[in-house]
mmCIF file of C-alpha atoms and ligand atoms in Angstrom:
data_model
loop_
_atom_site.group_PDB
_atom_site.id
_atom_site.type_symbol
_atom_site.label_atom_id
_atom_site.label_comp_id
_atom_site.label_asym_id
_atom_site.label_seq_id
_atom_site.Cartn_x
_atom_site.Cartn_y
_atom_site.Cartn_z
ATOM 1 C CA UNK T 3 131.398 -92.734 22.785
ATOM 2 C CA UNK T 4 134.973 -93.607 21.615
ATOM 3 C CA UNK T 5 134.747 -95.535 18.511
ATOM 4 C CA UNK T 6 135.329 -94.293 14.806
ATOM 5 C CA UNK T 7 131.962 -96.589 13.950
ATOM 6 C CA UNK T 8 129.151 -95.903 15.774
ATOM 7 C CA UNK T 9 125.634 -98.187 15.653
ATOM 8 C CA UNK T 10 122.823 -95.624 15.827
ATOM 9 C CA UNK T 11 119.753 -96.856 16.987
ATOM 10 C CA UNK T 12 116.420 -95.998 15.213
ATOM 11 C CA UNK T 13 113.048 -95.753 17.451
ATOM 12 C CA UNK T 14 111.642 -99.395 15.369
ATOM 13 C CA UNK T 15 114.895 -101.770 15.944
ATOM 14 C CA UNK T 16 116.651 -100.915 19.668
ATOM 15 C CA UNK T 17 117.230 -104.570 20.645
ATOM 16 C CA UNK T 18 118.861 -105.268 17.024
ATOM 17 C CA UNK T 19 121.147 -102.020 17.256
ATOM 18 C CA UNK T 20 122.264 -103.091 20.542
ATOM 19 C CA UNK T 21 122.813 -106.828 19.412
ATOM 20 C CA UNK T 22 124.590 -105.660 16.549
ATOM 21 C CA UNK T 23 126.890 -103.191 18.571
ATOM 22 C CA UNK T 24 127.907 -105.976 20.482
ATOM 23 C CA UNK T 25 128.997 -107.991 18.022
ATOM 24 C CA UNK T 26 131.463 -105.478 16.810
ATOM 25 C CA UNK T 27 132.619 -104.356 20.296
ATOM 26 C CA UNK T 28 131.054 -100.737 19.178
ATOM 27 C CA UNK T 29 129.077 -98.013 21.098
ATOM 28 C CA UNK T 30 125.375 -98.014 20.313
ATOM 29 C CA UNK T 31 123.991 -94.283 20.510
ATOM 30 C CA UNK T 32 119.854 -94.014 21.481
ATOM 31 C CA UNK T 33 118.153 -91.315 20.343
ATOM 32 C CA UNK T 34 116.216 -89.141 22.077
ATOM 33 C CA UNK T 35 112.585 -89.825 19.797
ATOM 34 C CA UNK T 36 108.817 -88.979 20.680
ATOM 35 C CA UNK T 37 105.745 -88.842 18.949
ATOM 36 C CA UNK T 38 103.187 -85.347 18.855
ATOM 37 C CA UNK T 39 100.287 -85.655 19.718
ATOM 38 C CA UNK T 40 99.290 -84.383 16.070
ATOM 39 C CA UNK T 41 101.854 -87.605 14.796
ATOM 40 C CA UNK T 42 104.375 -85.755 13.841
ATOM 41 C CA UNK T 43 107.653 -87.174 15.366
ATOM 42 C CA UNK T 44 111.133 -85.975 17.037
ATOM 43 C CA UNK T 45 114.242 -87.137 16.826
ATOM 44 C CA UNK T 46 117.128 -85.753 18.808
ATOM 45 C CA UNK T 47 121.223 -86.998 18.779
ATOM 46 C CA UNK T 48 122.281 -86.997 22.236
ATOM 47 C CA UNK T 49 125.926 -86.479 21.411
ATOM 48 C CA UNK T 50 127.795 -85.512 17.784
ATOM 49 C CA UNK T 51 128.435 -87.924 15.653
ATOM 50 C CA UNK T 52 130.948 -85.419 13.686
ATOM 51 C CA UNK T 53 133.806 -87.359 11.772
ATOM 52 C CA UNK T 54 132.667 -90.842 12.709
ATOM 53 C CA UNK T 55 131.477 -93.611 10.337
ATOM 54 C CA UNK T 56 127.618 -94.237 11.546
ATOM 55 C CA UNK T 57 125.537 -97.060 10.662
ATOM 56 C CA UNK T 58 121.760 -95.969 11.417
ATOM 57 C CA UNK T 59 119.492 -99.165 11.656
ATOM 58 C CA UNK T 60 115.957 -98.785 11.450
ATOM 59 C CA UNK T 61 113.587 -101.566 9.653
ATOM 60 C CA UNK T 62 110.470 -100.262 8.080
ATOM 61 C CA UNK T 63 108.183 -102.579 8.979
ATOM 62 C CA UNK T 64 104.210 -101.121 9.960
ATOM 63 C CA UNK T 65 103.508 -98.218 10.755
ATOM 64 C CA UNK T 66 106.395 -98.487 7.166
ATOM 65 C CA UNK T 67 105.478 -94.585 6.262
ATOM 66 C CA UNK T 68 106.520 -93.069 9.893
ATOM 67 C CA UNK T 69 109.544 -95.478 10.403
ATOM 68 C CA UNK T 70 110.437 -94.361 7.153
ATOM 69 C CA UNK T 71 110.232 -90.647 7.893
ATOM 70 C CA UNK T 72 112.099 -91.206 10.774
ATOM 71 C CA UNK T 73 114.928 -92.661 9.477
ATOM 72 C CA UNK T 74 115.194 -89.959 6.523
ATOM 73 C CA UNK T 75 115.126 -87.395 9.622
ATOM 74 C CA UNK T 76 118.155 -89.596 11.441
ATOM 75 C CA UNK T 77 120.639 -89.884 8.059
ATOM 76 C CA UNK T 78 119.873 -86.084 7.583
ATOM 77 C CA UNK T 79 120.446 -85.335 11.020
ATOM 78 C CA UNK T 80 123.594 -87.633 10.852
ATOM 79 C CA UNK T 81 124.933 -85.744 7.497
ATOM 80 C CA UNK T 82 124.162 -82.351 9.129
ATOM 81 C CA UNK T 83 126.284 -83.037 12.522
ATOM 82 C CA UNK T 84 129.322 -83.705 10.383
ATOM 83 C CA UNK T 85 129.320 -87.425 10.029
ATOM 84 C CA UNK T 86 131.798 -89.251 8.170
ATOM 85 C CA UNK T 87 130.282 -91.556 6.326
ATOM 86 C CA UNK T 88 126.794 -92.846 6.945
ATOM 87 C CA UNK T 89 125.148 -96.810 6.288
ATOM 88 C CA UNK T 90 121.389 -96.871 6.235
ATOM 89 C CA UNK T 91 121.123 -100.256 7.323
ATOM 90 C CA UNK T 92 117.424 -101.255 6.648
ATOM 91 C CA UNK T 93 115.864 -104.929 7.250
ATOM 92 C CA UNK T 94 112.456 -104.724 6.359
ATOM 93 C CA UNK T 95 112.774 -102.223 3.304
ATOM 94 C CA UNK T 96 109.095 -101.511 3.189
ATOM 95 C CA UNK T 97 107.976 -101.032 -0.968
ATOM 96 C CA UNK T 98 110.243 -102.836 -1.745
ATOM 97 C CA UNK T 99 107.755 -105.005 -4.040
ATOM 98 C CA UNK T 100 106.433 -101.404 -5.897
ATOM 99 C CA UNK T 101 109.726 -102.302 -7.755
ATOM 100 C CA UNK T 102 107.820 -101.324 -11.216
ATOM 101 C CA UNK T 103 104.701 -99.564 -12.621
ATOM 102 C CA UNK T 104 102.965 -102.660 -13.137
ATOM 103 C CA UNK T 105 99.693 -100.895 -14.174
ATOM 104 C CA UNK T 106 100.042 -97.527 -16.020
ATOM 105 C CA UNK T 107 99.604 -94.702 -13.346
ATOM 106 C CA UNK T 108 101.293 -96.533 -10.568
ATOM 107 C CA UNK T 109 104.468 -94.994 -8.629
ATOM 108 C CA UNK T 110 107.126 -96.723 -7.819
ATOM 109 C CA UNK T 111 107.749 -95.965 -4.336
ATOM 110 C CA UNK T 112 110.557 -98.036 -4.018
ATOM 111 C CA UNK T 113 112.435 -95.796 -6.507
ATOM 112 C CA UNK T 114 111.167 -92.281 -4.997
ATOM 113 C CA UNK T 115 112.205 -93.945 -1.296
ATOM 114 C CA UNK T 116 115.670 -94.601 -2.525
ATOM 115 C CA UNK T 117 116.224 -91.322 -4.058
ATOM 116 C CA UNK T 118 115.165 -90.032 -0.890
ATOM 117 C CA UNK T 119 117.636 -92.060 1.091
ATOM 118 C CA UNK T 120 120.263 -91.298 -1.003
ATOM 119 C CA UNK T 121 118.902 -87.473 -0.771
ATOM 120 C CA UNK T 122 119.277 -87.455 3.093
ATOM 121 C CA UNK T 123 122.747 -88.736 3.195
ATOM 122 C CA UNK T 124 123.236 -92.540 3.103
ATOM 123 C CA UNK T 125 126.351 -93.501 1.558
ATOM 124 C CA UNK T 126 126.130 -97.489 1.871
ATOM 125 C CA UNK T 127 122.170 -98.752 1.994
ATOM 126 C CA UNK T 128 122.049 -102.505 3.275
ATOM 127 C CA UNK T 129 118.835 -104.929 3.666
ATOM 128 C CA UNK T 130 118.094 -108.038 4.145
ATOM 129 C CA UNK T 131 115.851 -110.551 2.222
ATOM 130 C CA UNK T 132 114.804 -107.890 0.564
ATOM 131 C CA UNK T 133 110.763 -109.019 -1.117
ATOM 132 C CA UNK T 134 112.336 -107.802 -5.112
ATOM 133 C CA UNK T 135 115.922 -107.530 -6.011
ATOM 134 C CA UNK T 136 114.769 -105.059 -8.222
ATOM 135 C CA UNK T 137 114.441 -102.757 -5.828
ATOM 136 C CA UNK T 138 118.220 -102.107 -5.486
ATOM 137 C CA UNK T 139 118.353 -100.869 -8.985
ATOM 138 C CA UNK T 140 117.454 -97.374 -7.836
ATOM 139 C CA UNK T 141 120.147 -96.995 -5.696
ATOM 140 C CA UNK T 142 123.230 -94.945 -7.058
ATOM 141 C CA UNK T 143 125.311 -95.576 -3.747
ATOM 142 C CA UNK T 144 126.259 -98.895 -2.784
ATOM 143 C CA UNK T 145 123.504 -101.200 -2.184
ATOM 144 C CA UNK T 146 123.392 -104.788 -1.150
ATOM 145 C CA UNK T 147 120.792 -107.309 -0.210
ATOM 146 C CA UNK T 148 121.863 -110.026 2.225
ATOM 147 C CA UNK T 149 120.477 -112.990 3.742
ATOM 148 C CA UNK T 150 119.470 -114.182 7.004
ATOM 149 C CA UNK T 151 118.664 -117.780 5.817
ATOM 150 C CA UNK T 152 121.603 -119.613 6.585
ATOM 151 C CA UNK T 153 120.988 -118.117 10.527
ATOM 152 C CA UNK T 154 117.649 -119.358 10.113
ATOM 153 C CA UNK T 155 118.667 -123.128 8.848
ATOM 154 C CA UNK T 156 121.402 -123.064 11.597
ATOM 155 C CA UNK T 157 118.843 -123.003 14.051
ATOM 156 C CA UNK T 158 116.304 -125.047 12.411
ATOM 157 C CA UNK T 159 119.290 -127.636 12.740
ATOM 158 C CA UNK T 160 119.046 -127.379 16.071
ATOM 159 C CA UNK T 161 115.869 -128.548 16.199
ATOM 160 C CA UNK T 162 115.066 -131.996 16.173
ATOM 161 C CA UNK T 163 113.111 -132.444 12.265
ATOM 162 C CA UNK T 164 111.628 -135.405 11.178
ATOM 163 C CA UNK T 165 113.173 -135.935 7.604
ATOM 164 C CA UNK T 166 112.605 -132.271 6.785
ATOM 165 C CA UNK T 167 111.671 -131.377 3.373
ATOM 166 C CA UNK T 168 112.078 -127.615 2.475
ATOM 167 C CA UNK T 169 109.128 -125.747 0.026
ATOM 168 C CA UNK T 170 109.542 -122.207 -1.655
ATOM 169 C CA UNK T 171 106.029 -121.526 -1.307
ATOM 170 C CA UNK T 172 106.505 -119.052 -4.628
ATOM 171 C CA UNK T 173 109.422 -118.994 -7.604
ATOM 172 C CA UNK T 174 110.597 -116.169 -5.966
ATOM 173 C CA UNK T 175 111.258 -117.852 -2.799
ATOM 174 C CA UNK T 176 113.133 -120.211 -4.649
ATOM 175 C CA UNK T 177 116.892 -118.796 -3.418
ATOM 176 C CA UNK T 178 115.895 -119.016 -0.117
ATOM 177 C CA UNK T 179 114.802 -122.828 0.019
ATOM 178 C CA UNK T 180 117.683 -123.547 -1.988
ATOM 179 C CA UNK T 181 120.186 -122.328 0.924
ATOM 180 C CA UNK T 182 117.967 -123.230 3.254
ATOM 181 C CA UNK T 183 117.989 -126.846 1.961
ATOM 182 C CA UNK T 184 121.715 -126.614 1.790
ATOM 183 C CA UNK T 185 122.655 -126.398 4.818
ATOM 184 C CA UNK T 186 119.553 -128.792 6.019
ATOM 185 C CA UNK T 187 120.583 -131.479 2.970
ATOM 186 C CA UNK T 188 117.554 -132.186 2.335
ATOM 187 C CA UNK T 189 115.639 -131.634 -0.661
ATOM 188 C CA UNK T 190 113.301 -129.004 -1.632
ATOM 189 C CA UNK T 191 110.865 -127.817 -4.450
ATOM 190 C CA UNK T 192 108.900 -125.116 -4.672
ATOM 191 C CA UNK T 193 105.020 -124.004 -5.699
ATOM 192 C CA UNK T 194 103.315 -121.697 -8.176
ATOM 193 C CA UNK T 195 101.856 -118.537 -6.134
ATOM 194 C CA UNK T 196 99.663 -116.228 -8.722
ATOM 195 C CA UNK T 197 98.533 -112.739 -7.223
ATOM 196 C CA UNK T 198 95.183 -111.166 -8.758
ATOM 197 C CA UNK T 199 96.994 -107.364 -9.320
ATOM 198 C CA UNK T 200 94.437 -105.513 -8.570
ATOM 199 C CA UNK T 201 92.733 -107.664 -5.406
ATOM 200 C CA UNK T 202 96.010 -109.157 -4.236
ATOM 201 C CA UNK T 203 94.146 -112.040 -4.003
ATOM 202 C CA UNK T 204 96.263 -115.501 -4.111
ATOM 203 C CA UNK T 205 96.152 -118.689 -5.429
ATOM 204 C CA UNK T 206 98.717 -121.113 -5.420
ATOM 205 C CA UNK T 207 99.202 -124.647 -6.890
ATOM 206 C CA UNK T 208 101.552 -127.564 -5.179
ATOM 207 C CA UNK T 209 103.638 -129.947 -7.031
ATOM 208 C CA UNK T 210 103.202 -133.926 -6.526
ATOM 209 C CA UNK T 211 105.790 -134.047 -3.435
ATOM 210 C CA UNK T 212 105.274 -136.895 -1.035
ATOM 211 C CA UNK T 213 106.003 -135.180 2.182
ATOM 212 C CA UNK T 214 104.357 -138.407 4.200
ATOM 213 C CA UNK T 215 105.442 -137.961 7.963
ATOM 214 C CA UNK T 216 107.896 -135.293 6.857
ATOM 215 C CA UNK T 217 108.274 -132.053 8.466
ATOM 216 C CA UNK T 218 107.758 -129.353 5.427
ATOM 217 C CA UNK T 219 109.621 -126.701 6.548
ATOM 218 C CA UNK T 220 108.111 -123.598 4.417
ATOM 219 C CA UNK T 221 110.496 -120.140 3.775
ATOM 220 C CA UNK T 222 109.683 -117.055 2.263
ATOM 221 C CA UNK T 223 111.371 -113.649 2.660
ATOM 222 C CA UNK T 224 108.169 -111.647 4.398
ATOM 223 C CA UNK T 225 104.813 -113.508 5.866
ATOM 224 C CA UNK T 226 101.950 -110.130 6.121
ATOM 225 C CA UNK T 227 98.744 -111.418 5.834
ATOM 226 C CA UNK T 228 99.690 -115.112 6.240
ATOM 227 C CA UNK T 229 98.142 -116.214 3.140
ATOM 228 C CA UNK T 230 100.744 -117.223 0.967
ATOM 229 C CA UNK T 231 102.189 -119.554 3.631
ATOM 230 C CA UNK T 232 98.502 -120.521 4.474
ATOM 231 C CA UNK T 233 98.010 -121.652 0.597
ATOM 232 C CA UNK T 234 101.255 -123.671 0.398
ATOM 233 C CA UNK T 235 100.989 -124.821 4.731
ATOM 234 C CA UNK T 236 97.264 -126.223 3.199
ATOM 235 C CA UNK T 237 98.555 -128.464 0.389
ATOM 236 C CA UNK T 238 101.892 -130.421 2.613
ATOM 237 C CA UNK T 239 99.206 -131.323 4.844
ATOM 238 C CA UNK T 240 96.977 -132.605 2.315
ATOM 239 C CA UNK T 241 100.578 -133.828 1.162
ATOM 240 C CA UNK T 242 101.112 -135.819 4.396
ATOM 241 C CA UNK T 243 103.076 -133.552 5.803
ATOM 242 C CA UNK T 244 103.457 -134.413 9.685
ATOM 243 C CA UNK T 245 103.963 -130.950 10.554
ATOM 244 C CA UNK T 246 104.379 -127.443 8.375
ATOM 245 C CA UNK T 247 107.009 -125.030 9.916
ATOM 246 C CA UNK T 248 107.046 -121.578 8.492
ATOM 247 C CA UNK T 249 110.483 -119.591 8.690
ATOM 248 C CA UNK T 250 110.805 -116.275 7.144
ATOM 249 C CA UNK T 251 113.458 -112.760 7.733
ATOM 250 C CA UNK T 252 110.590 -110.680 8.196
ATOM 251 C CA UNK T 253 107.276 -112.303 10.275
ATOM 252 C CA UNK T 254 105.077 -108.738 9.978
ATOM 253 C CA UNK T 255 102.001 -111.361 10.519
ATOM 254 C CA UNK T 256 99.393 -108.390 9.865
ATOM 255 C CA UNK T 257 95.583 -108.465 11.026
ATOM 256 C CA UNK T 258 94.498 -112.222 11.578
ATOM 257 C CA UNK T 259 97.715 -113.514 10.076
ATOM 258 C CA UNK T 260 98.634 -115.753 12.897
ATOM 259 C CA UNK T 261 95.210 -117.259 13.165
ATOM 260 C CA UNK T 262 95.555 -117.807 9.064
ATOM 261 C CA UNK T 263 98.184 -119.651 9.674
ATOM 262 C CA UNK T 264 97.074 -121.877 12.647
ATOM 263 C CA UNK T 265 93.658 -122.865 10.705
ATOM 264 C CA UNK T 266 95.900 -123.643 7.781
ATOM 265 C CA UNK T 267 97.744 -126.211 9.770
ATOM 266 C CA UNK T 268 101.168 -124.721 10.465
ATOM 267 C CA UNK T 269 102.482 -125.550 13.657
ATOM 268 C CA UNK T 270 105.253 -123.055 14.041
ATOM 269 C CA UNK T 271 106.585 -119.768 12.967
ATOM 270 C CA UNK T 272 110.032 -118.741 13.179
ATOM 271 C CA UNK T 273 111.036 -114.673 12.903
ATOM 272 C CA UNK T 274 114.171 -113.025 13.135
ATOM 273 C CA UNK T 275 115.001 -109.382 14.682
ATOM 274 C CA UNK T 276 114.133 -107.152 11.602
ATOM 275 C CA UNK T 277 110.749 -106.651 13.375
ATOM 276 C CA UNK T 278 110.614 -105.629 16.914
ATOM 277 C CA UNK T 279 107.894 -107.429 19.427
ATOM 278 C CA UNK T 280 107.441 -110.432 17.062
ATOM 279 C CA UNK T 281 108.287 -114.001 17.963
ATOM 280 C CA UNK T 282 112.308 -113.353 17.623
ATOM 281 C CA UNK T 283 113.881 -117.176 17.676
ATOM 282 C CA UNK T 284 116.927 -116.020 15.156
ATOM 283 C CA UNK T 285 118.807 -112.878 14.986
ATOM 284 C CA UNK T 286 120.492 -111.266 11.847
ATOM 285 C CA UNK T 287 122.748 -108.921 14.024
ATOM 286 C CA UNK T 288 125.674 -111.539 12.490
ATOM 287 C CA UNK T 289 125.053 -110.596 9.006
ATOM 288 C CA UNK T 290 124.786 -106.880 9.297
ATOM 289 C CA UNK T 291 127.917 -107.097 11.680
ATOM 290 C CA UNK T 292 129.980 -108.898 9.594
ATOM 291 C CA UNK T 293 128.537 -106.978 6.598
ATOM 292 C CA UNK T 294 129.625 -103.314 7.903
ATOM 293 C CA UNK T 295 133.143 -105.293 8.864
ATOM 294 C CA UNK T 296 133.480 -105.332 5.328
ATOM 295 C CA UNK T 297 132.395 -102.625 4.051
ATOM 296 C CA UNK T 298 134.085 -100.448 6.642
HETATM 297 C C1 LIG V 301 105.932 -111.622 -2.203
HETATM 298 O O1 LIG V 301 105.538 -112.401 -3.059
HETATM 299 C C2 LIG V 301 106.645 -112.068 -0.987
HETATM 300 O O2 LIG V 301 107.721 -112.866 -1.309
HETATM 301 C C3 LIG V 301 105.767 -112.798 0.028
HETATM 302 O O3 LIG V 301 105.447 -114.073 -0.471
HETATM 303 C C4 LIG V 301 104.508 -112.048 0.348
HETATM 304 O O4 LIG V 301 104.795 -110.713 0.608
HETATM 305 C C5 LIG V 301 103.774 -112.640 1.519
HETATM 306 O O5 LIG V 301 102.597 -111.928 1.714
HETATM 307 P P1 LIG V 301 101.343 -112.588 2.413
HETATM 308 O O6 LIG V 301 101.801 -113.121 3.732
HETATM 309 O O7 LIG V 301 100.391 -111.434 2.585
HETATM 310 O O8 LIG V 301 100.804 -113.616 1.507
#
């Protein structure tokens, strides 16, 4: 290992470490990482890191509470060996939507996970697409959300789209069809989601969009059970929507999600990286690369 910056590679995102090492020409460090048979986990640094700047990357996508354990165990271990500086650089950044006690009693585990990646060493925390900006607010280091969804309308340009028309399939979504749309020039509106609080149940209502023998190209940040794409997938068909493409930065696709999706009429789903072993067509090495270029 010769450089100053080092990628280390959490056990949940090898093939994005190693894509993101080689876009900075850096040395990508595996660690040595098993699992008890009681659960409890292992991590190991093969080598010091002393004195270098190391950015550990590890999304916290399901099993969220053991990826997360893990990666408190690798800053710690990072911090301990004598690093220099340390970027927890996590994709998925699992509670991120516990943002706020909605009902009284509730903790916010976003807040108590920040504290405790700040606690185990990070200097720098980056994500991407991250569900709530609000999220970031309990960060005292430097914290940044980026975005993978000008990567993701580069390659839906690549594809040939029938007069696409791009739908937020929530307000919060919003951002993301807007740059997605951007780059696509093409228009784009977006639909009312409502979430029962306590059920999670959703319901969602369209707007009068005539998407006849247009491909609706739907975006959100995270798809996990399906159903919010399903909801908004259900009413550009009933729109005329020739076909319903779903992109998002983080396809978890949980339980049935992928058969939600099929019965509700979309035709495609396109992932990125953050999660491991899910259908990877765009990859957001680019924007952490050329994120820790600047910060470092
Ligand atoms: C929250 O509203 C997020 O932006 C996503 O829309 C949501 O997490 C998707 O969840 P699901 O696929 O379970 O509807």
């Amino acid at each position: 290992m010769t450089h100053a910056l080092l990628i280390v590679s959490g056990p949940a995102s090898p093939t994005l470490a190693r894509r993101v090492a080689d876009a900075m020409k850096t040395d990508v460090m595996q660690l040595e990482h098993k699992v008890f048979p009681d659960g409890e986990t292992y991590i190991r640094f093969p080598e010091s890191v002393a004195g270098k700047q190391v950015a550990v990357i590890q999304s916290c996508y399901p099993p969220q509470n053991k990826n997360l354990v893990d990666l408190l165990f690798i800053l710690d271990g990072a911090r301990e060996m004598g690093a220099k500086e340390i970027a927890a650089i996590v994709p998925y950044f699992a509670y991120a939507r516990q943002d706020d006690a909605y009902r009284s009693g509730e903790a916010v585990s976003a807040k108590t996970n920040a504290r405790l990646i700040e606690a185990a060493g990070a200097s720098h925390f980056l994500t991407i697409d991250i569900p709530s900006n609000k999220a970031l607010r309990f960060f005292k280091i430097h914290s940044e959300n980026l975005t993978c969804m000008n990567l993701i309308a580069t390659y839906l340009k690549t594809r040939s789209l029938e007069s696409p028309y791009v739908l937020a399939p929530d307000d919060g979504a919003i951002p993301l069809a807007q740059t997605v749309s951007t780059t696509l020039r093409c228009e784009y509106a977006w639909f009312e989601k409502l979430r029962d609080k306590v059920t999670g149940a959703v319901s969602t209502s369209g707007k009068d969009v005539d998407l006849k023998g247009r491909d609706a190209i739907i975006v959100d940040d995270v798809i996990s059970t399906g159903k919010t794409i399903a909801n908004a997938a259900q009413i550009a068909k009933k729109q005329g929507a020739k076909r319903a493409i779903a992109a998002c930065a983080h396809p978890l696709l949980t339980g049935d999600a992928e058969q939600t999706l099929r019965s509700a009429g979309v035709d495609e789903t396109i992932g990125t990286d953050s999660i491991e072993s899910r259908p990877q067509l765009v990859s957001i090495a680019p924007v952490l690369a050329e994120a820790l270029r600047r910060i470092w």
